Amino acid sequence: EIRKVSKEFTGSKNVVYPFLVFKTLAMRRAGFFVWNIILIMTIISSLSFATFAVNRNLPQNRLQLAFTLTLTGVTFRFVTNQQLPKISYLTRLDKYILYCMVFNYLVTAWHAIVTLISDDDTQADYDLYFFIGFAVFYALFHIFFYAISLKTRYFKVKEVHQKEKMYQEKAEKLFGESWKRRKNRVNRRERIAALPSTFSRF
């Protein structure tokens, strides 16, 4: 894209310098983070429900399991920080990991609070209610999280395709038939590269 620098940037009232603006489109592939971070954190946080299978009369065992899962989540968080870019704001992935850690903390806190209820029947009822509440909250959050993520990605991909289409149209106007021939050659190379290799099975 060819533009002219305004006087504000040239530093001179009588001289105007031409310059070039280069634009590029890039999207991060989310597959690695989905399989190696989100899936693992989902498994770790969902195991918190298994602590309710332990007898309420053994709170020390419940708390031991809950603390183990919480510390596992914290350790995993430190490990994932080494693979993620150091930025000053929270990404959607960071928010998801923090949610899982907070969820494990809430389950752990409940196992400590339930011991304060003296009546056994009341304790059993509240324990069941909180189990159902945690399960509903956990399910609703994941539905909301995945819905927002898919919606955001859909519109992002749509925006990228629109900009790519505008770029192709502008390039065809500038270069004409030579650009179409070059585009066809590139498309053929991509189709050939996409073919399965004879030796890929080995």
PDB file of C-alpha atoms in Angstrom:
ATOM      1  CA  GLU A   1       0.000   0.000   0.000  1.00  0.00           C
ATOM      2  CA  ILE A   2       1.596   3.269  -1.146  1.00  0.00           C
ATOM      3  CA  ARG A   3       0.991   6.450   0.824  1.00  0.00           C
ATOM      4  CA  LYS A   4       2.532   9.873   1.327  1.00  0.00           C
ATOM      5  CA  VAL A   5       3.832  11.119   4.640  1.00  0.00           C
ATOM      6  CA  SER A   6       2.102  14.255   5.867  1.00  0.00           C
ATOM      7  CA  LYS A   7       3.996  17.334   6.992  1.00  0.00           C
ATOM      8  CA  GLU A   8       3.373  16.342  10.575  1.00  0.00           C
ATOM      9  CA  PHE A   9       5.836  13.436  10.209  1.00  0.00           C
ATOM     10  CA  THR A  10       8.363  14.820   7.704  1.00  0.00           C
ATOM     11  CA  GLY A  11       9.586  17.671   9.867  1.00  0.00           C
ATOM     12  CA  SER A  12       9.716  19.880   6.804  1.00  0.00           C
ATOM     13  CA  LYS A  13       7.027  22.054   5.301  1.00  0.00           C
ATOM     14  CA  ASN A  14       8.262  21.806   1.737  1.00  0.00           C
ATOM     15  CA  VAL A  15       9.385  18.172   1.475  1.00  0.00           C
ATOM     16  CA  VAL A  16       7.053  15.170   1.327  1.00  0.00           C
ATOM     17  CA  TYR A  17       8.630  11.703   1.469  1.00  0.00           C
ATOM     18  CA  PRO A  18       6.906   8.582   0.117  1.00  0.00           C
ATOM     19  CA  PHE A  19       6.876   5.457   2.250  1.00  0.00           C
ATOM     20  CA  LEU A  20       5.466   1.933   2.235  1.00  0.00           C
ATOM     21  CA  VAL A  21       3.037   0.373   4.685  1.00  0.00           C
ATOM     22  CA  PHE A  22       3.188  -3.425   5.010  1.00  0.00           C
ATOM     23  CA  LYS A  23       0.240  -5.282   6.501  1.00  0.00           C
ATOM     24  CA  THR A  24      -0.038  -8.943   7.417  1.00  0.00           C
ATOM     25  CA  LEU A  25      -2.676 -11.220   8.913  1.00  0.00           C
ATOM     26  CA  ALA A  26      -1.807 -13.833  11.520  1.00  0.00           C
ATOM     27  CA  MET A  27      -3.852 -16.171  13.694  1.00  0.00           C
ATOM     28  CA  ARG A  28      -2.601 -18.383  16.476  1.00  0.00           C
ATOM     29  CA  ARG A  29      -3.401 -22.080  16.121  1.00  0.00           C
ATOM     30  CA  ALA A  30      -5.370 -22.990  19.232  1.00  0.00           C
ATOM     31  CA  GLY A  31      -5.031 -26.774  18.948  1.00  0.00           C
ATOM     32  CA  PHE A  32      -1.861 -26.993  21.033  1.00  0.00           C
ATOM     33  CA  PHE A  33      -3.361 -24.980  23.916  1.00  0.00           C
ATOM     34  CA  VAL A  34      -6.684 -26.846  23.800  1.00  0.00           C
ATOM     35  CA  TRP A  35      -5.140 -30.319  24.033  1.00  0.00           C
ATOM     36  CA  ASN A  36      -2.186 -29.557  26.301  1.00  0.00           C
ATOM     37  CA  ILE A  37      -3.569 -26.936  28.684  1.00  0.00           C
ATOM     38  CA  ILE A  38      -7.362 -26.589  28.637  1.00  0.00           C
ATOM     39  CA  LEU A  39      -8.025 -30.336  28.506  1.00  0.00           C
ATOM     40  CA  ILE A  40      -5.564 -31.069  31.328  1.00  0.00           C
ATOM     41  CA  MET A  41      -6.966 -28.301  33.550  1.00  0.00           C
ATOM     42  CA  THR A  42     -10.500 -29.550  32.863  1.00  0.00           C
ATOM     43  CA  ILE A  43      -9.521 -33.038  34.014  1.00  0.00           C
ATOM     44  CA  ILE A  44      -7.773 -31.712  37.144  1.00  0.00           C
ATOM     45  CA  SER A  45     -10.679 -29.468  38.146  1.00  0.00           C
ATOM     46  CA  SER A  46     -13.348 -32.101  37.406  1.00  0.00           C
ATOM     47  CA  LEU A  47     -11.604 -34.537  39.749  1.00  0.00           C
ATOM     48  CA  SER A  48     -12.725 -32.266  42.602  1.00  0.00           C
ATOM     49  CA  PHE A  49     -16.128 -33.941  42.377  1.00  0.00           C
ATOM     50  CA  ALA A  50     -14.491 -37.247  43.306  1.00  0.00           C
ATOM     51  CA  THR A  51     -13.706 -35.845  46.764  1.00  0.00           C
ATOM     52  CA  PHE A  52     -17.430 -35.919  47.563  1.00  0.00           C
ATOM     53  CA  ALA A  53     -17.287 -39.717  47.272  1.00  0.00           C
ATOM     54  CA  VAL A  54     -15.230 -39.824  50.476  1.00  0.00           C
ATOM     55  CA  ASN A  55     -17.265 -40.270  53.654  1.00  0.00           C
ATOM     56  CA  ARG A  56     -18.221 -36.990  55.322  1.00  0.00           C
ATOM     57  CA  ASN A  57     -16.999 -38.382  58.624  1.00  0.00           C
ATOM     58  CA  LEU A  58     -13.466 -38.426  57.202  1.00  0.00           C
ATOM     59  CA  PRO A  59     -12.906 -34.729  56.457  1.00  0.00           C
ATOM     60  CA  GLN A  60      -9.148 -35.170  56.716  1.00  0.00           C
ATOM     61  CA  ASN A  61      -9.224 -37.496  53.705  1.00  0.00           C
ATOM     62  CA  ARG A  62     -11.446 -35.149  51.743  1.00  0.00           C
ATOM     63  CA  LEU A  63      -9.194 -32.192  52.504  1.00  0.00           C
ATOM     64  CA  GLN A  64      -6.084 -34.171  51.646  1.00  0.00           C
ATOM     65  CA  LEU A  65      -7.435 -35.016  48.197  1.00  0.00           C
ATOM     66  CA  ALA A  66      -8.725 -31.477  47.644  1.00  0.00           C
ATOM     67  CA  PHE A  67      -5.389 -29.914  48.654  1.00  0.00           C
ATOM     68  CA  THR A  68      -3.552 -32.327  46.359  1.00  0.00           C
ATOM     69  CA  LEU A  69      -5.714 -31.313  43.391  1.00  0.00           C
ATOM     70  CA  THR A  70      -5.324 -27.620  44.225  1.00  0.00           C
ATOM     71  CA  LEU A  71      -1.542 -27.895  44.451  1.00  0.00           C
ATOM     72  CA  THR A  72      -1.516 -29.899  41.224  1.00  0.00           C
ATOM     73  CA  GLY A  73      -3.388 -27.071  39.516  1.00  0.00           C
ATOM     74  CA  VAL A  74      -0.972 -24.475  40.910  1.00  0.00           C
ATOM     75  CA  THR A  75       2.030 -26.498  39.728  1.00  0.00           C
ATOM     76  CA  PHE A  76       0.506 -26.941  36.298  1.00  0.00           C
ATOM     77  CA  ARG A  77      -0.105 -23.189  36.167  1.00  0.00           C
ATOM     78  CA  PHE A  78       3.585 -22.494  36.788  1.00  0.00           C
ATOM     79  CA  VAL A  79       4.559 -24.973  34.073  1.00  0.00           C
ATOM     80  CA  THR A  80       2.191 -23.459  31.506  1.00  0.00           C
ATOM     81  CA  ASN A  81       3.532 -19.980  32.262  1.00  0.00           C
ATOM     82  CA  GLN A  82       6.823 -21.088  30.729  1.00  0.00           C
ATOM     83  CA  GLN A  83       5.074 -21.809  27.416  1.00  0.00           C
ATOM     84  CA  LEU A  84       2.856 -18.730  27.242  1.00  0.00           C
ATOM     85  CA  PRO A  85       3.975 -15.246  26.174  1.00  0.00           C
ATOM     86  CA  LYS A  86       4.705 -12.781  28.979  1.00  0.00           C
ATOM     87  CA  ILE A  87       1.976 -10.172  28.571  1.00  0.00           C
ATOM     88  CA  SER A  88       0.451  -7.675  30.994  1.00  0.00           C
ATOM     89  CA  TYR A  89      -3.196  -8.674  30.513  1.00  0.00           C
ATOM     90  CA  LEU A  90      -5.215 -11.845  31.042  1.00  0.00           C
ATOM     91  CA  THR A  91      -6.058 -13.881  27.975  1.00  0.00           C
ATOM     92  CA  ARG A  92      -9.082 -16.152  27.793  1.00  0.00           C
ATOM     93  CA  LEU A  93      -6.762 -19.085  28.510  1.00  0.00           C
ATOM     94  CA  ASP A  94      -5.424 -17.368  31.655  1.00  0.00           C
ATOM     95  CA  LYS A  95      -8.959 -16.698  32.858  1.00  0.00           C
ATOM     96  CA  TYR A  96      -9.917 -20.334  32.323  1.00  0.00           C
ATOM     97  CA  ILE A  97      -6.939 -21.603  34.320  1.00  0.00           C
ATOM     98  CA  LEU A  98      -7.692 -19.152  37.142  1.00  0.00           C
ATOM     99  CA  TYR A  99     -11.323 -20.278  37.145  1.00  0.00           C
ATOM    100  CA  CYS A 100     -10.277 -23.907  37.555  1.00  0.00           C
ATOM    101  CA  MET A 101      -7.982 -22.972  40.439  1.00  0.00           C
ATOM    102  CA  VAL A 102     -10.720 -20.934  42.143  1.00  0.00           C
ATOM    103  CA  PHE A 103     -13.166 -23.806  41.663  1.00  0.00           C
ATOM    104  CA  ASN A 104     -10.768 -26.233  43.352  1.00  0.00           C
ATOM    105  CA  TYR A 105     -10.320 -23.713  46.168  1.00  0.00           C
ATOM    106  CA  LEU A 106     -14.093 -23.421  46.704  1.00  0.00           C
ATOM    107  CA  VAL A 107     -14.506 -27.203  46.869  1.00  0.00           C
ATOM    108  CA  THR A 108     -11.642 -27.396  49.371  1.00  0.00           C
ATOM    109  CA  ALA A 109     -13.180 -24.612  51.460  1.00  0.00           C
ATOM    110  CA  TRP A 110     -16.530 -26.411  51.510  1.00  0.00           C
ATOM    111  CA  HIS A 111     -14.972 -29.615  52.823  1.00  0.00           C
ATOM    112  CA  ALA A 112     -13.586 -27.568  55.706  1.00  0.00           C
ATOM    113  CA  ILE A 113     -16.849 -25.694  56.350  1.00  0.00           C
ATOM    114  CA  VAL A 114     -19.112 -28.765  56.284  1.00  0.00           C
ATOM    115  CA  THR A 115     -17.418 -30.090  59.420  1.00  0.00           C
ATOM    116  CA  LEU A 116     -18.866 -27.139  61.379  1.00  0.00           C
ATOM    117  CA  ILE A 117     -22.405 -28.488  60.935  1.00  0.00           C
ATOM    118  CA  SER A 118     -23.122 -30.643  63.979  1.00  0.00           C
ATOM    119  CA  ASP A 119     -26.363 -32.334  62.928  1.00  0.00           C
ATOM    120  CA  ASP A 120     -25.601 -35.344  60.724  1.00  0.00           C
ATOM    121  CA  ASP A 121     -28.788 -35.182  58.635  1.00  0.00           C
ATOM    122  CA  THR A 122     -28.411 -31.463  58.027  1.00  0.00           C
ATOM    123  CA  GLN A 123     -24.781 -32.012  57.115  1.00  0.00           C
ATOM    124  CA  ALA A 124     -25.737 -34.707  54.600  1.00  0.00           C
ATOM    125  CA  ASP A 125     -28.400 -32.476  53.026  1.00  0.00           C
ATOM    126  CA  TYR A 126     -26.091 -29.482  52.689  1.00  0.00           C
ATOM    127  CA  ASP A 127     -23.319 -31.669  51.315  1.00  0.00           C
ATOM    128  CA  LEU A 128     -25.665 -32.965  48.609  1.00  0.00           C
ATOM    129  CA  TYR A 129     -26.938 -29.469  47.797  1.00  0.00           C
ATOM    130  CA  PHE A 130     -23.433 -28.087  47.432  1.00  0.00           C
ATOM    131  CA  PHE A 131     -22.385 -31.036  45.278  1.00  0.00           C
ATOM    132  CA  ILE A 132     -25.304 -30.381  42.924  1.00  0.00           C
ATOM    133  CA  GLY A 133     -24.608 -26.636  43.003  1.00  0.00           C
ATOM    134  CA  PHE A 134     -20.937 -27.125  42.156  1.00  0.00           C
ATOM    135  CA  ALA A 135     -21.844 -29.504  39.321  1.00  0.00           C
ATOM    136  CA  VAL A 136     -24.396 -27.110  37.799  1.00  0.00           C
ATOM    137  CA  PHE A 137     -22.049 -24.135  38.124  1.00  0.00           C
ATOM    138  CA  TYR A 138     -19.184 -26.124  36.604  1.00  0.00           C
ATOM    139  CA  ALA A 139     -21.288 -27.265  33.641  1.00  0.00           C
ATOM    140  CA  LEU A 140     -22.771 -23.822  32.965  1.00  0.00           C
ATOM    141  CA  PHE A 141     -19.370 -22.159  33.061  1.00  0.00           C
ATOM    142  CA  HIS A 142     -17.919 -24.587  30.531  1.00  0.00           C
ATOM    143  CA  ILE A 143     -20.902 -24.198  28.208  1.00  0.00           C
ATOM    144  CA  PHE A 144     -20.549 -20.412  28.426  1.00  0.00           C
ATOM    145  CA  PHE A 145     -16.757 -20.537  28.002  1.00  0.00           C
ATOM    146  CA  TYR A 146     -16.829 -22.759  24.912  1.00  0.00           C
ATOM    147  CA  ALA A 147     -19.739 -20.832  23.368  1.00  0.00           C
ATOM    148  CA  ILE A 148     -17.915 -17.507  23.740  1.00  0.00           C
ATOM    149  CA  SER A 149     -14.651 -19.006  22.459  1.00  0.00           C
ATOM    150  CA  LEU A 150     -16.289 -20.519  19.365  1.00  0.00           C
ATOM    151  CA  LYS A 151     -18.235 -17.336  18.648  1.00  0.00           C
ATOM    152  CA  THR A 152     -15.102 -15.174  18.946  1.00  0.00           C
ATOM    153  CA  ARG A 153     -13.090 -17.490  16.729  1.00  0.00           C
ATOM    154  CA  TYR A 154     -15.855 -17.638  14.112  1.00  0.00           C
ATOM    155  CA  PHE A 155     -15.994 -13.853  13.750  1.00  0.00           C
ATOM    156  CA  LYS A 156     -12.200 -13.604  13.823  1.00  0.00           C
ATOM    157  CA  VAL A 157     -11.844 -16.119  10.985  1.00  0.00           C
ATOM    158  CA  LYS A 158     -14.605 -14.346   9.067  1.00  0.00           C
ATOM    159  CA  GLU A 159     -12.796 -11.022   9.464  1.00  0.00           C
ATOM    160  CA  VAL A 160      -9.517 -12.552   8.272  1.00  0.00           C
ATOM    161  CA  HIS A 161     -11.197 -14.030   5.182  1.00  0.00           C
ATOM    162  CA  GLN A 162     -12.807 -10.687   4.350  1.00  0.00           C
ATOM    163  CA  LYS A 163      -9.477  -8.874   4.617  1.00  0.00           C
ATOM    164  CA  GLU A 164      -7.788 -11.575   2.550  1.00  0.00           C
ATOM    165  CA  LYS A 165     -10.457 -11.179  -0.134  1.00  0.00           C
ATOM    166  CA  MET A 166      -9.959  -7.395  -0.182  1.00  0.00           C
ATOM    167  CA  TYR A 167      -6.206  -7.917  -0.469  1.00  0.00           C
ATOM    168  CA  GLN A 168      -6.607 -10.301  -3.410  1.00  0.00           C
ATOM    169  CA  GLU A 169      -8.950  -7.898  -5.206  1.00  0.00           C
ATOM    170  CA  LYS A 170      -6.548  -4.997  -4.698  1.00  0.00           C
ATOM    171  CA  ALA A 171      -3.589  -7.099  -5.883  1.00  0.00           C
ATOM    172  CA  GLU A 172      -5.468  -8.145  -9.040  1.00  0.00           C
ATOM    173  CA  LYS A 173      -6.217  -4.502  -9.830  1.00  0.00           C
ATOM    174  CA  LEU A 174      -2.556  -3.556  -9.398  1.00  0.00           C
ATOM    175  CA  PHE A 175      -0.876  -6.503 -11.143  1.00  0.00           C
ATOM    176  CA  GLY A 176      -3.614  -7.853 -13.411  1.00  0.00           C
ATOM    177  CA  GLU A 177      -3.108 -11.225 -15.110  1.00  0.00           C
ATOM    178  CA  SER A 178       0.391 -11.716 -13.691  1.00  0.00           C
ATOM    179  CA  TRP A 179      -1.073 -11.859 -10.178  1.00  0.00           C
ATOM    180  CA  LYS A 180      -3.702 -14.410 -11.222  1.00  0.00           C
ATOM    181  CA  ARG A 181      -1.038 -16.649 -12.767  1.00  0.00           C
ATOM    182  CA  ARG A 182       1.109 -16.363  -9.664  1.00  0.00           C
ATOM    183  CA  LYS A 183      -1.906 -17.145  -7.455  1.00  0.00           C
ATOM    184  CA  ASN A 184      -2.704 -20.255  -9.514  1.00  0.00           C
ATOM    185  CA  ARG A 185       0.888 -21.483  -9.180  1.00  0.00           C
ATOM    186  CA  VAL A 186       0.793 -20.985  -5.420  1.00  0.00           C
ATOM    187  CA  ASN A 187      -2.535 -22.828  -5.160  1.00  0.00           C
ATOM    188  CA  ARG A 188      -1.135 -25.773  -7.127  1.00  0.00           C
ATOM    189  CA  ARG A 189       1.894 -25.957  -4.831  1.00  0.00           C
ATOM    190  CA  GLU A 190      -0.362 -25.906  -1.771  1.00  0.00           C
ATOM    191  CA  ARG A 191      -2.531 -28.712  -3.162  1.00  0.00           C
ATOM    192  CA  ILE A 192       0.538 -30.805  -3.921  1.00  0.00           C
ATOM    193  CA  ALA A 193       1.968 -30.154  -0.455  1.00  0.00           C
ATOM    194  CA  ALA A 194      -1.346 -31.208   1.102  1.00  0.00           C
ATOM    195  CA  LEU A 195      -1.243 -34.621  -0.586  1.00  0.00           C
ATOM    196  CA  PRO A 196      -0.274 -37.465   1.792  1.00  0.00           C
ATOM    197  CA  SER A 197       3.337 -38.448   1.444  1.00  0.00           C
ATOM    198  CA  THR A 198       4.175 -41.994   0.391  1.00  0.00           C
ATOM    199  CA  PHE A 199       6.512 -42.298   3.342  1.00  0.00           C
ATOM    200  CA  SER A 200       4.257 -40.620   5.928  1.00  0.00           C
ATOM    201  CA  ARG A 201       2.990 -43.973   7.164  1.00  0.00           C
ATOM    202  CA  PHE A 202       6.530 -44.943   8.128  1.00  0.00           C
TER     203      PHE A 202
END
